[in-house]
C-alpha cells in the first residue's frame, strides 16, 4: 500500500481521545459534569480576557483547547508496559520523561506517552500518564508471588489489537479502515470491568498492602482512572465545583495563581466508590472499589532547566514551611506560603525570557512581513533575533508545558488513595529498570522544547528571507 494511503497516527490519536472521552463520560457521569463546568469557565475567560484569547489564537492553541485532555493508567508487568508502548506508537505517542513516585509513598514509576512534535500536538495533544507497579517493593514474599501469578495470567490486549500493532510495525502504517478497527480494539484495554479477578479475601490482602496494588492486580485490565480537560482558569473551576455537586481535593497542585501561568496546575475530584464483584461473590453481594476520578489542569509555560530548578526550590521551600502535607486543614496556609515563595519567580514574559527561565515560540509580525528588508542577513547572528524583537518584527509566546510534575502527580495519587496509603519506600528511583520494562529509553522533555523553539526561530528566518 502506498505510504499516503495510511491513516495518520495524529488523526487516529484524535479519534482515540474522543472515543476514550465518550466512554469515560458514560462510565463516570460526574466527568461529564466537570467537562461542562470547564467549558463554561473557558468560555467566560475567552470573552472577558481578550489578551488570553488573542494569544491562544496566535499560537493556534485555541483549536486544541476543547480536545485537550490527558488520562492515566497503571500497569502490572513489563510485558504490559512494552506492549502499551507499541500500542501508543500506532497513535503517534512516545514515552516522554521518567517520574519516580516511590518517594511519595506510591509503589510505581511512570512515564507520559504523548506526541512530540508541535504540529502533532496541535492535531491532538492527548497524553496518557502511565505507571508501572513495582512488585519488588511488596515486602511480603507470598503476596508478591501471588500478585505476580495473577498478573501473569491476564491479557489486557485484544487479539485483534495485537495483530494490528504487528501489522503497523511491519507495514509502517494502517489503512483508514484498519485504523478505525484499531481505535475500537485499543479502547477495550482501558475499559472498566466490574468483575474482579480475585476473591474478596485476596482483594483485601492486596488492599492492605497498598490500595494501589489492589487497583492494579485485582482487575482484568488497566481501566482508565481519570481523564483531565484543560481549563484556562483553574481557580474558577475549583471554586465552582461544589455548586455542581463535585467535591474538589483540598489544594491545587503546582505553582500558585499567576498572570502568566507556568508549568501545570492540577486539581481533582475524589475517587468514586464503585461496586465490584469478586470471584467468590454472588451478584447480590457486591464489594466496592475506589479508584476512578476526574481531574482538571491549567497549562502554562514550559520552563528551561534553570526555570525548573527555581520552581523546584520555591515549591520545596513552600512545603517545608508547612507542618505536614498540604491537606484540608492547612490548605489556606499552604496557598499563602506558595504565594510568598513564588514572588521570587518573575511574572513577566520579558523577564522570563531575558533570564532564560522559559521556552518560547517566535512569530513574524505583520510589520516584520511588510518591512521585508532582511533578505540575505544571517539569523541568528548574535543579537539578530533580539533586534528583530526590539523592532517589533518578531514577537514571542511561551511554549506550553506538555508534561507532568512528580510532586503534583504524587498529590493527585494521594488524594485518591486516602491518607492511610502513605508508605515509606525510601527513594529507590530506578530509571534503568523502568526503561528495561518499557523496552526503550524515555525521551528527555527539555530537548523537545528546545527543538520546538529552534524550529520556530528557523521559521521566522525563512519567513523573513534570512539565512540561518
Ligand atoms: C496518576 C496520577 C498522576 C497527573 O496528572 O499528575 C496524574 C494516577 O493516579 O494513576 O495523572
Ligand atoms: Ni492526571
CSV table of C-alpha atoms and ligand atoms in Angstrom, one decimal:
chain,number,residue,atom,x,y,z
A,1,UNK,CA,0.0,0.0,0.0
A,2,UNK,CA,1.4,3.4,-0.9
A,3,UNK,CA,2.5,5.4,2.2
A,4,UNK,CA,-0.1,8.1,1.7
A,5,UNK,CA,-2.9,5.6,2.0
A,6,UNK,CA,-2.1,5.1,5.6
A,7,UNK,CA,-4.2,6.7,8.3
A,8,UNK,CA,-2.3,9.5,10.0
A,9,UNK,CA,-1.3,8.5,13.6
A,10,UNK,CA,-2.2,12.0,14.7
A,11,UNK,CA,-5.7,11.7,13.3
A,12,UNK,CA,-6.0,8.2,14.9
A,13,UNK,CA,-4.9,9.7,18.3
A,14,UNK,CA,-7.6,12.4,17.9
A,15,UNK,CA,-10.2,9.6,17.3
A,16,UNK,CA,-8.9,7.6,20.2
A,17,UNK,CA,-9.0,10.6,22.5
A,18,UNK,CA,-12.6,11.3,21.6
A,19,UNK,CA,-13.7,7.7,21.9
A,20,UNK,CA,-12.0,7.5,25.3
A,21,UNK,CA,-13.7,10.6,26.5
A,22,UNK,CA,-17.1,9.3,25.3
A,23,UNK,CA,-16.5,6.0,27.1
A,24,UNK,CA,-15.5,7.7,30.3
A,25,UNK,CA,-18.5,10.1,30.3
A,26,UNK,CA,-20.7,7.0,30.2
A,27,UNK,CA,-18.7,5.2,32.9
A,28,UNK,CA,-18.3,8.2,35.2
A,29,UNK,CA,-21.1,10.7,34.6
A,30,UNK,CA,-19.5,13.2,37.0
A,31,UNK,CA,-16.7,13.6,34.5
A,32,UNK,CA,-19.3,14.9,32.0
A,33,UNK,CA,-20.4,17.4,34.6
A,34,UNK,CA,-16.8,18.5,35.1
A,35,UNK,CA,-16.4,18.9,31.3
A,36,UNK,CA,-19.5,21.1,31.2
A,37,UNK,CA,-18.1,23.3,34.0
A,38,UNK,CA,-14.7,23.6,32.3
A,39,UNK,CA,-16.5,24.6,29.1
A,40,UNK,CA,-18.4,27.4,30.9
A,41,UNK,CA,-15.3,28.8,32.6
A,42,UNK,CA,-13.2,28.6,29.4
A,43,UNK,CA,-15.9,30.5,27.5
A,44,UNK,CA,-16.0,33.2,30.2
A,45,UNK,CA,-12.2,33.6,30.2
A,46,UNK,CA,-12.1,34.0,26.4
A,47,UNK,CA,-14.9,36.5,26.5
A,48,UNK,CA,-13.5,38.6,29.4
A,49,UNK,CA,-9.8,38.4,28.7
A,50,UNK,CA,-9.1,39.4,25.1
A,51,UNK,CA,-5.3,39.1,25.7
A,52,UNK,CA,-5.6,35.4,26.6
A,53,UNK,CA,-7.9,34.9,23.6
A,54,UNK,CA,-5.5,36.5,21.1
A,55,UNK,CA,-2.5,34.7,22.5
A,56,UNK,CA,-4.3,31.4,22.0
A,57,UNK,CA,-5.3,32.5,18.6
A,58,UNK,CA,-1.8,33.4,17.6
A,59,UNK,CA,-0.3,30.1,18.7
A,60,UNK,CA,-3.3,28.1,17.3
A,61,UNK,CA,-3.9,26.6,20.7
A,62,UNK,CA,-7.5,27.9,20.6
A,63,UNK,CA,-8.2,25.0,18.2
A,64,UNK,CA,-6.9,22.3,20.5
A,65,UNK,CA,-8.5,23.7,23.7
A,66,UNK,CA,-11.6,21.5,23.5
A,67,UNK,CA,-9.6,18.4,22.5
A,68,UNK,CA,-7.1,18.9,25.3
A,69,UNK,CA,-7.1,16.1,27.8
A,70,UNK,CA,-4.9,13.6,29.5
A,71,UNK,CA,-5.6,10.3,31.2
A,72,UNK,CA,-3.8,7.8,33.4
A,73,UNK,CA,-3.4,4.1,33.7
A,74,UNK,CA,-1.5,1.8,36.0
A,75,UNK,CA,0.1,-1.4,34.6
A,76,UNK,CA,1.3,-4.6,36.3
A,77,UNK,CA,4.1,-6.1,34.2
A,78,UNK,CA,7.0,-5.3,31.9
A,79,UNK,CA,5.1,-7.1,29.1
A,80,UNK,CA,2.1,-4.8,29.6
A,81,UNK,CA,4.4,-1.7,29.6
A,82,UNK,CA,6.3,-2.8,26.4
A,83,UNK,CA,3.1,-3.6,24.6
A,84,UNK,CA,1.4,-0.4,25.6
A,85,UNK,CA,4.4,1.5,24.2
A,86,UNK,CA,3.9,-0.4,20.9
A,87,UNK,CA,0.1,0.3,21.1
A,88,UNK,CA,0.6,4.1,21.7
A,89,UNK,CA,3.2,4.2,18.9
A,90,UNK,CA,0.3,3.4,16.4
A,91,UNK,CA,-1.3,6.6,17.7
A,92,UNK,CA,1.9,8.7,17.4
A,93,UNK,CA,2.7,8.7,21.1
A,94,UNK,CA,6.2,8.3,22.5
A,95,UNK,CA,7.3,7.8,26.1
A,96,UNK,CA,8.5,11.2,27.4
A,97,UNK,CA,10.1,11.7,30.9
A,98,UNK,CA,10.6,9.5,33.9
A,99,UNK,CA,8.7,10.0,37.1
A,100,UNK,CA,9.5,8.3,40.3
A,101,UNK,CA,6.6,8.2,42.8
A,102,UNK,CA,8.1,5.9,45.4
A,103,UNK,CA,9.5,8.9,47.4
A,104,UNK,CA,5.9,9.9,47.8
A,105,UNK,CA,4.8,6.6,49.1
A,106,UNK,CA,3.3,5.2,45.9
A,107,UNK,CA,5.0,2.0,44.7
A,108,UNK,CA,5.1,2.9,41.0
A,109,UNK,CA,7.3,4.7,38.4
A,110,UNK,CA,5.9,6.3,35.4
A,111,UNK,CA,6.3,8.0,32.0
A,112,UNK,CA,3.9,10.0,29.8
A,113,UNK,CA,3.0,8.9,26.3
A,114,UNK,CA,2.4,11.8,24.1
A,115,UNK,CA,3.1,13.3,20.7
A,116,UNK,CA,6.4,15.0,20.5
A,117,UNK,CA,6.3,17.5,17.6
A,118,UNK,CA,4.4,20.8,17.9
A,119,UNK,CA,2.4,20.1,14.8
A,120,UNK,CA,1.3,16.7,16.0
A,121,UNK,CA,0.4,18.2,19.4
A,122,UNK,CA,-1.7,20.7,17.6
A,123,UNK,CA,-3.7,18.0,15.9
A,124,UNK,CA,-4.2,16.1,19.2
A,125,UNK,CA,-2.4,16.8,22.4
A,126,UNK,CA,-3.8,13.7,24.1
A,127,UNK,CA,-1.4,12.2,26.7
A,128,UNK,CA,-1.5,9.2,29.0
A,129,UNK,CA,0.4,9.2,32.3
A,130,UNK,CA,1.4,5.6,32.5
A,131,UNK,CA,2.6,3.9,35.7
A,132,UNK,CA,4.2,0.5,36.3
A,133,UNK,CA,3.6,-1.2,39.6
A,134,UNK,CA,6.9,-2.1,41.4
A,135,UNK,CA,6.0,-5.5,42.7
A,136,UNK,CA,9.5,-5.8,44.2
A,137,UNK,CA,8.5,-3.2,46.8
A,138,UNK,CA,5.9,-5.6,48.3
A,139,UNK,CA,7.7,-6.9,51.3
A,140,UNK,CA,5.5,-10.0,51.9
A,141,UNK,CA,7.0,-12.7,49.6
A,142,UNK,CA,3.9,-14.9,49.5
A,143,UNK,CA,1.7,-11.9,48.5
A,144,UNK,CA,4.3,-10.7,46.0
A,145,UNK,CA,4.4,-14.1,44.3
A,146,UNK,CA,0.6,-14.4,44.3
A,147,UNK,CA,0.3,-10.9,42.7
A,148,UNK,CA,2.9,-11.8,40.1
A,149,UNK,CA,1.0,-15.0,39.3
A,150,UNK,CA,-2.4,-13.2,38.9
A,151,UNK,CA,-0.8,-10.6,36.6
A,152,UNK,CA,1.0,-13.2,34.5
A,153,UNK,CA,-2.3,-14.8,33.8
A,154,UNK,CA,-4.1,-11.8,32.4
A,155,UNK,CA,-4.1,-10.5,28.9
A,156,UNK,CA,-5.1,-6.8,28.7
A,157,UNK,CA,-4.9,-6.5,24.9
A,158,UNK,CA,-7.4,-8.0,22.4
A,159,UNK,CA,-6.1,-10.4,19.8
A,160,UNK,CA,-7.0,-8.0,17.0
A,161,UNK,CA,-5.3,-5.1,18.7
A,162,UNK,CA,-2.1,-7.2,19.0
A,163,UNK,CA,-2.2,-8.2,15.3
A,164,UNK,CA,-2.9,-4.7,14.2
A,165,UNK,CA,0.1,-3.5,16.2
A,166,UNK,CA,2.2,-6.1,14.4
A,167,UNK,CA,0.8,-5.0,11.0
A,168,UNK,CA,1.6,-1.4,11.8
A,169,UNK,CA,5.1,-2.2,12.7
A,170,UNK,CA,5.6,-4.4,9.7
A,171,UNK,CA,4.0,-2.2,7.1
A,172,UNK,CA,4.7,1.2,8.6
A,173,UNK,CA,1.1,2.2,9.0
A,174,UNK,CA,-2.6,1.1,9.0
A,175,UNK,CA,-5.2,1.7,6.3
A,176,UNK,CA,-8.0,4.1,7.5
A,177,UNK,CA,-10.4,1.1,8.0
A,178,UNK,CA,-7.8,-0.9,10.0
A,179,UNK,CA,-7.0,2.4,11.9
A,180,UNK,CA,-10.7,2.6,12.9
A,181,UNK,CA,-10.7,-1.0,13.9
A,182,UNK,CA,-7.6,-0.4,15.9
A,183,UNK,CA,-9.1,2.5,17.8
A,184,UNK,CA,-12.0,0.4,18.8
A,185,UNK,CA,-9.9,-2.5,19.9
A,186,UNK,CA,-7.4,-0.4,21.8
A,187,UNK,CA,-10.2,1.2,23.7
A,188,UNK,CA,-11.0,-2.3,25.2
A,189,UNK,CA,-7.8,-2.3,27.2
A,190,UNK,CA,-8.9,0.8,29.1
A,191,UNK,CA,-12.5,-0.2,29.9
A,192,UNK,CA,-13.8,-0.6,33.4
A,193,UNK,CA,-14.6,-4.2,34.4
A,194,UNK,CA,-17.0,-4.7,37.3
A,195,UNK,CA,-15.8,-8.3,37.7
A,196,UNK,CA,-12.6,-8.6,39.7
A,197,UNK,CA,-10.2,-11.4,39.0
A,198,UNK,CA,-9.6,-12.3,42.7
A,199,UNK,CA,-11.7,-13.4,45.7
A,200,UNK,CA,-12.8,-10.9,48.3
A,201,UNK,CA,-10.1,-12.2,50.7
A,202,UNK,CA,-7.4,-11.8,48.1
A,203,UNK,CA,-8.6,-8.3,47.3
A,204,UNK,CA,-8.4,-7.4,51.0
A,205,UNK,CA,-4.8,-8.8,51.3
A,206,UNK,CA,-3.7,-6.8,48.3
A,207,UNK,CA,-5.5,-3.7,49.5
A,208,UNK,CA,-4.0,-4.0,53.0
A,209,UNK,CA,-0.5,-4.0,51.4
A,210,UNK,CA,-1.4,-0.8,49.4
A,211,UNK,CA,-4.6,0.3,47.9
A,212,UNK,CA,-2.9,0.9,44.6
A,213,UNK,CA,-1.7,-2.7,44.4
A,214,UNK,CA,-5.3,-3.9,44.7
A,215,UNK,CA,-6.3,-1.5,41.9
A,216,UNK,CA,-3.7,-2.9,39.5
A,217,UNK,CA,-3.7,-6.6,40.4
A,218,UNK,CA,-7.4,-7.4,41.1
A,219,UNK,CA,-8.8,-6.4,37.8
A,220,UNK,CA,-8.9,-7.6,34.2
A,221,UNK,CA,-7.2,-4.6,32.8
A,222,UNK,CA,-5.8,-1.1,33.4
A,223,UNK,CA,-9.0,0.8,33.4
A,224,UNK,CA,-8.5,4.5,32.7
A,225,UNK,CA,-8.6,6.0,36.1
A,226,UNK,CA,-9.2,9.6,35.2
A,227,UNK,CA,-9.5,12.0,32.3
A,228,UNK,CA,-8.4,15.6,32.5
A,229,UNK,CA,-9.7,18.5,30.4
A,230,UNK,CA,-7.6,21.7,30.2
A,231,UNK,CA,-9.1,24.9,31.7
A,232,UNK,CA,-8.0,28.5,31.2
A,233,UNK,CA,-8.7,29.3,34.9
A,234,UNK,CA,-8.3,26.5,37.4
A,235,UNK,CA,-9.2,28.7,40.4
A,236,UNK,CA,-12.6,29.4,38.9
A,237,UNK,CA,-13.3,25.8,38.2
A,238,UNK,CA,-12.1,24.7,41.7
A,239,UNK,CA,-14.4,27.4,43.2
A,240,UNK,CA,-17.3,26.4,41.0
A,241,UNK,CA,-17.2,22.6,41.7
A,242,UNK,CA,-19.2,22.4,44.9
A,243,UNK,CA,-22.2,24.2,43.4
A,244,UNK,CA,-22.2,21.5,40.7
A,245,UNK,CA,-22.1,18.7,43.3
A,246,UNK,CA,-18.5,17.9,42.6
A,247,UNK,CA,-16.2,17.7,45.7
A,248,UNK,CA,-12.7,19.0,44.8
A,249,UNK,CA,-9.5,18.0,46.5
A,250,UNK,CA,-8.1,20.4,49.2
A,251,UNK,CA,-5.4,22.1,47.3
A,252,UNK,CA,-4.4,22.9,43.7
A,253,UNK,CA,-1.1,21.2,42.9
A,254,UNK,CA,1.7,23.0,41.3
A,255,UNK,CA,2.6,26.7,41.2
A,256,UNK,CA,0.3,29.4,42.6
A,257,UNK,CA,-2.0,31.7,40.6
A,258,UNK,CA,0.0,34.0,38.3
A,259,UNK,CA,-0.7,36.4,35.5
A,260,UNK,CA,1.5,34.3,33.2
A,261,UNK,CA,0.9,30.7,34.2
A,262,UNK,CA,3.9,28.3,34.3
A,263,UNK,CA,4.1,24.6,34.0
A,264,UNK,CA,1.0,22.8,35.3
A,265,UNK,CA,-1.6,23.4,37.9
A,266,UNK,CA,-4.0,20.5,38.7
A,267,UNK,CA,-6.8,19.5,41.0
A,268,UNK,CA,-9.2,16.6,41.0
A,269,UNK,CA,-12.5,15.4,42.5
A,270,UNK,CA,-12.3,12.5,44.9
A,271,UNK,CA,-12.4,9.0,43.5
A,272,UNK,CA,-15.8,7.3,43.5
A,273,UNK,CA,-16.8,4.2,45.4
A,274,UNK,CA,-17.9,1.7,42.8
A,275,UNK,CA,-19.5,-1.8,43.0
A,276,UNK,CA,-17.3,-4.7,42.1
A,277,UNK,CA,-17.9,-8.5,42.1
A,278,UNK,CA,-15.2,-10.7,43.5
A,279,UNK,CA,-14.8,-14.2,42.1
A,280,UNK,CA,-16.3,-15.8,45.2
A,281,UNK,CA,-19.3,-13.5,45.5
A,282,UNK,CA,-22.8,-13.7,44.3
A,283,UNK,CA,-24.2,-10.9,42.2
A,284,UNK,CA,-26.4,-9.7,45.1
A,285,UNK,CA,-23.5,-9.4,47.5
A,286,UNK,CA,-21.1,-7.0,45.8
A,287,UNK,CA,-18.0,-5.4,47.2
A,288,UNK,CA,-16.7,-2.0,46.4
A,289,UNK,CA,-13.5,-0.4,45.0
A,290,UNK,CA,-12.4,3.2,44.9
A,291,UNK,CA,-10.1,4.3,42.0
A,292,UNK,CA,-11.7,6.4,39.4
A,293,UNK,CA,-11.9,10.2,39.5
A,294,UNK,CA,-11.9,13.3,37.4
A,295,UNK,CA,-9.2,16.0,37.2
A,296,UNK,CA,-8.6,19.4,35.6
A,297,UNK,CA,-5.5,21.1,34.6
A,298,UNK,CA,-4.3,24.5,33.6
A,299,UNK,CA,-1.2,24.5,31.5
A,300,UNK,CA,1.4,27.3,31.3
A,301,UNK,CA,4.9,28.0,30.1
A,302,UNK,CA,7.4,25.2,29.7
A,303,UNK,CA,10.4,26.0,31.8
A,304,UNK,CA,14.1,25.6,30.9
A,305,UNK,CA,16.4,23.6,33.3
A,306,UNK,CA,17.1,26.9,35.0
A,307,UNK,CA,13.5,27.8,35.4
A,308,UNK,CA,12.6,24.3,36.6
A,309,UNK,CA,15.4,24.4,39.2
A,310,UNK,CA,13.9,27.7,40.5
A,311,UNK,CA,10.4,26.2,40.5
A,312,UNK,CA,11.6,23.1,42.4
A,313,UNK,CA,13.4,25.3,45.0
A,314,UNK,CA,10.4,27.5,45.6
A,315,UNK,CA,8.0,24.6,45.8
A,316,UNK,CA,10.2,22.7,48.3
A,317,UNK,CA,10.5,25.8,50.4
A,318,UNK,CA,6.7,26.3,50.5
A,319,UNK,CA,6.2,22.7,51.5
A,320,UNK,CA,8.9,22.8,54.1
A,321,UNK,CA,7.4,25.9,55.7
A,322,UNK,CA,4.3,23.8,56.3
A,323,UNK,CA,3.9,21.2,59.1
A,324,UNK,CA,2.9,18.0,57.2
A,325,UNK,CA,1.5,17.5,53.7
A,326,UNK,CA,-0.9,20.1,52.2
A,327,UNK,CA,-4.4,18.9,53.1
A,328,UNK,CA,-7.9,20.2,54.1
A,329,UNK,CA,-6.7,21.6,57.4
A,330,UNK,CA,-3.8,23.7,56.2
A,331,UNK,CA,-4.9,24.5,52.6
A,332,UNK,CA,-5.1,28.2,53.1
A,333,UNK,CA,-1.8,28.4,54.8
A,334,UNK,CA,-0.2,26.4,52.1
A,335,UNK,CA,-1.6,28.7,49.4
A,336,UNK,CA,-0.2,31.7,51.4
A,337,UNK,CA,3.3,30.1,51.6
A,338,UNK,CA,3.3,29.3,47.9
A,339,UNK,CA,2.4,32.9,47.1
A,340,UNK,CA,5.2,34.2,49.3
A,341,UNK,CA,7.8,31.9,47.9
A,342,UNK,CA,6.8,32.4,44.3
A,343,UNK,CA,7.1,36.1,44.4
A,344,UNK,CA,10.7,35.4,43.6
A,345,UNK,CA,9.7,33.9,40.2
A,346,UNK,CA,9.2,36.8,37.7
A,347,UNK,CA,5.6,37.0,36.5
A,348,UNK,CA,6.5,38.8,33.3
A,349,UNK,CA,7.3,37.2,29.9
A,350,UNK,CA,10.0,39.7,29.0
A,351,UNK,CA,11.9,38.9,32.2
A,352,UNK,CA,11.3,35.2,32.0
A,353,UNK,CA,12.8,35.3,28.5
A,354,UNK,CA,15.7,37.5,29.4
A,355,UNK,CA,16.6,35.4,32.4
A,356,UNK,CA,16.3,32.2,30.4
A,357,UNK,CA,13.6,30.7,32.6
A,358,UNK,CA,11.1,29.5,30.0
A,359,UNK,CA,11.0,28.3,26.4
A,360,UNK,CA,9.3,30.5,23.7
A,361,UNK,CA,8.0,30.3,20.2
A,362,UNK,CA,8.7,33.1,17.9
A,363,UNK,CA,6.4,34.6,15.2
A,364,UNK,CA,7.0,37.2,12.5
A,365,UNK,CA,4.6,40.1,12.9
A,366,UNK,CA,2.7,41.9,10.2
A,367,UNK,CA,5.2,44.7,10.5
A,368,UNK,CA,8.0,42.3,10.0
A,369,UNK,CA,6.4,40.8,6.9
A,370,UNK,CA,5.9,44.3,5.5
A,371,UNK,CA,9.4,45.5,6.3
A,372,UNK,CA,10.9,42.6,4.4
A,373,UNK,CA,14.3,44.3,4.3
A,374,UNK,CA,16.3,41.4,5.8
A,375,UNK,CA,16.9,39.2,2.9
A,376,UNK,CA,20.4,37.8,2.9
A,377,UNK,CA,21.1,38.7,6.6
A,378,UNK,CA,22.1,35.8,8.7
A,379,UNK,CA,19.9,34.7,11.6
A,380,UNK,CA,20.9,34.1,14.3
A,381,UNK,CA,23.9,36.2,14.2
A,382,UNK,CA,24.5,37.5,17.7
A,383,UNK,CA,21.7,39.8,18.6
A,384,UNK,CA,19.8,39.5,15.3
A,385,UNK,CA,16.7,37.9,17.0
A,386,UNK,CA,16.9,40.5,19.7
A,387,UNK,CA,17.0,43.4,17.3
A,388,UNK,CA,14.1,41.9,15.3
A,389,UNK,CA,12.1,41.7,18.5
A,390,UNK,CA,13.1,45.2,19.5
A,391,UNK,CA,12.0,46.5,16.1
A,392,UNK,CA,8.6,44.7,16.5
A,393,UNK,CA,9.2,42.4,13.6
A,394,UNK,CA,9.2,39.3,15.6
A,395,UNK,CA,7.1,38.5,18.7
A,396,UNK,CA,7.2,35.7,21.2
A,397,UNK,CA,4.7,33.5,23.1
A,398,UNK,CA,5.7,31.0,25.8
A,399,UNK,CA,5.7,27.3,24.8
A,400,UNK,CA,3.0,25.2,26.5
A,401,UNK,CA,4.3,22.7,29.1
A,402,UNK,CA,3.2,19.3,27.7
A,403,UNK,CA,4.4,17.1,30.6
A,404,UNK,CA,3.7,16.3,34.2
A,405,UNK,CA,5.2,17.1,37.6
A,406,UNK,CA,6.2,14.4,40.1
A,407,UNK,CA,5.2,16.2,43.3
A,408,UNK,CA,1.9,17.1,41.8
A,409,UNK,CA,1.3,13.6,40.4
A,410,UNK,CA,2.0,12.2,43.9
A,411,UNK,CA,-0.6,14.7,45.3
A,412,UNK,CA,-3.1,13.5,42.8
A,413,UNK,CA,-2.4,9.8,43.6
A,414,UNK,CA,-2.6,10.5,47.3
A,415,UNK,CA,-5.8,12.4,47.2
A,416,UNK,CA,-7.4,9.4,45.5
A,417,UNK,CA,-5.8,6.7,47.6
A,418,UNK,CA,-6.8,8.0,51.1
A,419,UNK,CA,-4.4,9.2,53.7
A,420,UNK,CA,-3.6,5.8,55.1
A,421,UNK,CA,-1.8,5.0,51.9
A,422,UNK,CA,1.5,6.7,53.0
A,423,UNK,CA,4.1,4.0,52.9
A,424,UNK,CA,7.8,4.7,53.2
A,425,UNK,CA,9.6,3.1,50.3
A,426,UNK,CA,12.6,5.3,50.7
A,427,UNK,CA,13.9,6.8,47.5
A,428,UNK,CA,14.6,4.0,45.1
A,429,UNK,CA,14.4,5.7,41.8
A,430,UNK,CA,15.2,3.3,39.0
A,431,UNK,CA,15.0,4.6,35.5
A,432,UNK,CA,17.2,1.8,34.2
A,433,UNK,CA,14.7,-0.8,35.4
A,434,UNK,CA,11.8,1.2,34.0
A,435,UNK,CA,13.4,1.5,30.6
A,436,UNK,CA,14.2,-2.2,30.5
A,437,UNK,CA,10.5,-2.9,31.2
A,438,UNK,CA,9.5,-0.3,28.6
A,439,UNK,CA,11.8,-1.8,26.0
A,440,UNK,CA,13.0,1.7,25.1
A,441,UNK,CA,14.6,4.8,26.6
A,442,UNK,CA,12.3,7.6,27.6
A,443,UNK,CA,12.7,10.9,25.7
A,444,UNK,CA,14.1,13.9,27.6
A,445,UNK,CA,11.3,16.6,27.5
A,446,UNK,CA,13.7,19.6,27.7
A,447,UNK,CA,15.3,18.5,24.4
A,448,UNK,CA,11.8,18.5,22.8
A,449,UNK,CA,11.0,22.1,23.9
A,450,UNK,CA,14.4,23.3,22.8
A,451,UNK,CA,13.8,21.8,19.3
A,452,UNK,CA,10.4,23.4,19.0
A,453,UNK,CA,11.9,26.7,20.0
A,454,UNK,CA,14.7,26.3,17.4
A,455,UNK,CA,12.2,25.4,14.7
A,456,UNK,CA,10.2,28.5,15.4
A,457,UNK,CA,13.3,30.7,15.0
A,458,UNK,CA,14.2,28.9,11.8
A,459,UNK,CA,10.6,29.5,10.5
A,460,UNK,CA,11.0,33.3,11.3
A,461,UNK,CA,14.2,33.3,9.4
A,462,UNK,CA,12.5,31.6,6.4
A,463,UNK,CA,9.5,34.0,6.6
A,464,UNK,CA,11.8,37.0,6.5
A,465,UNK,CA,14.0,35.5,3.8
A,466,UNK,CA,17.0,35.4,6.1
A,467,UNK,CA,19.6,32.7,6.1
A,468,UNK,CA,20.3,30.6,9.2
B,1,LIG,C1,-1.8,9.1,38.0
B,1,LIG,C2,-1.7,10.3,38.8
B,1,LIG,C3,-0.8,11.4,38.2
B,1,LIG,C4,-1.2,13.6,37.0
B,1,LIG,O1,-2.0,14.3,36.2
B,1,LIG,O2,-0.2,14.1,37.5
B,1,LIG,C5,-1.6,12.2,37.1
B,1,LIG,C6,-2.7,8.0,38.6
B,1,LIG,O3,-3.4,8.3,39.6
B,1,LIG,O4,-2.6,6.9,38.1
B,1,LIG,O5,-2.5,11.8,36.5
B,2,LIG,NI1,-3.8,13.3,35.8
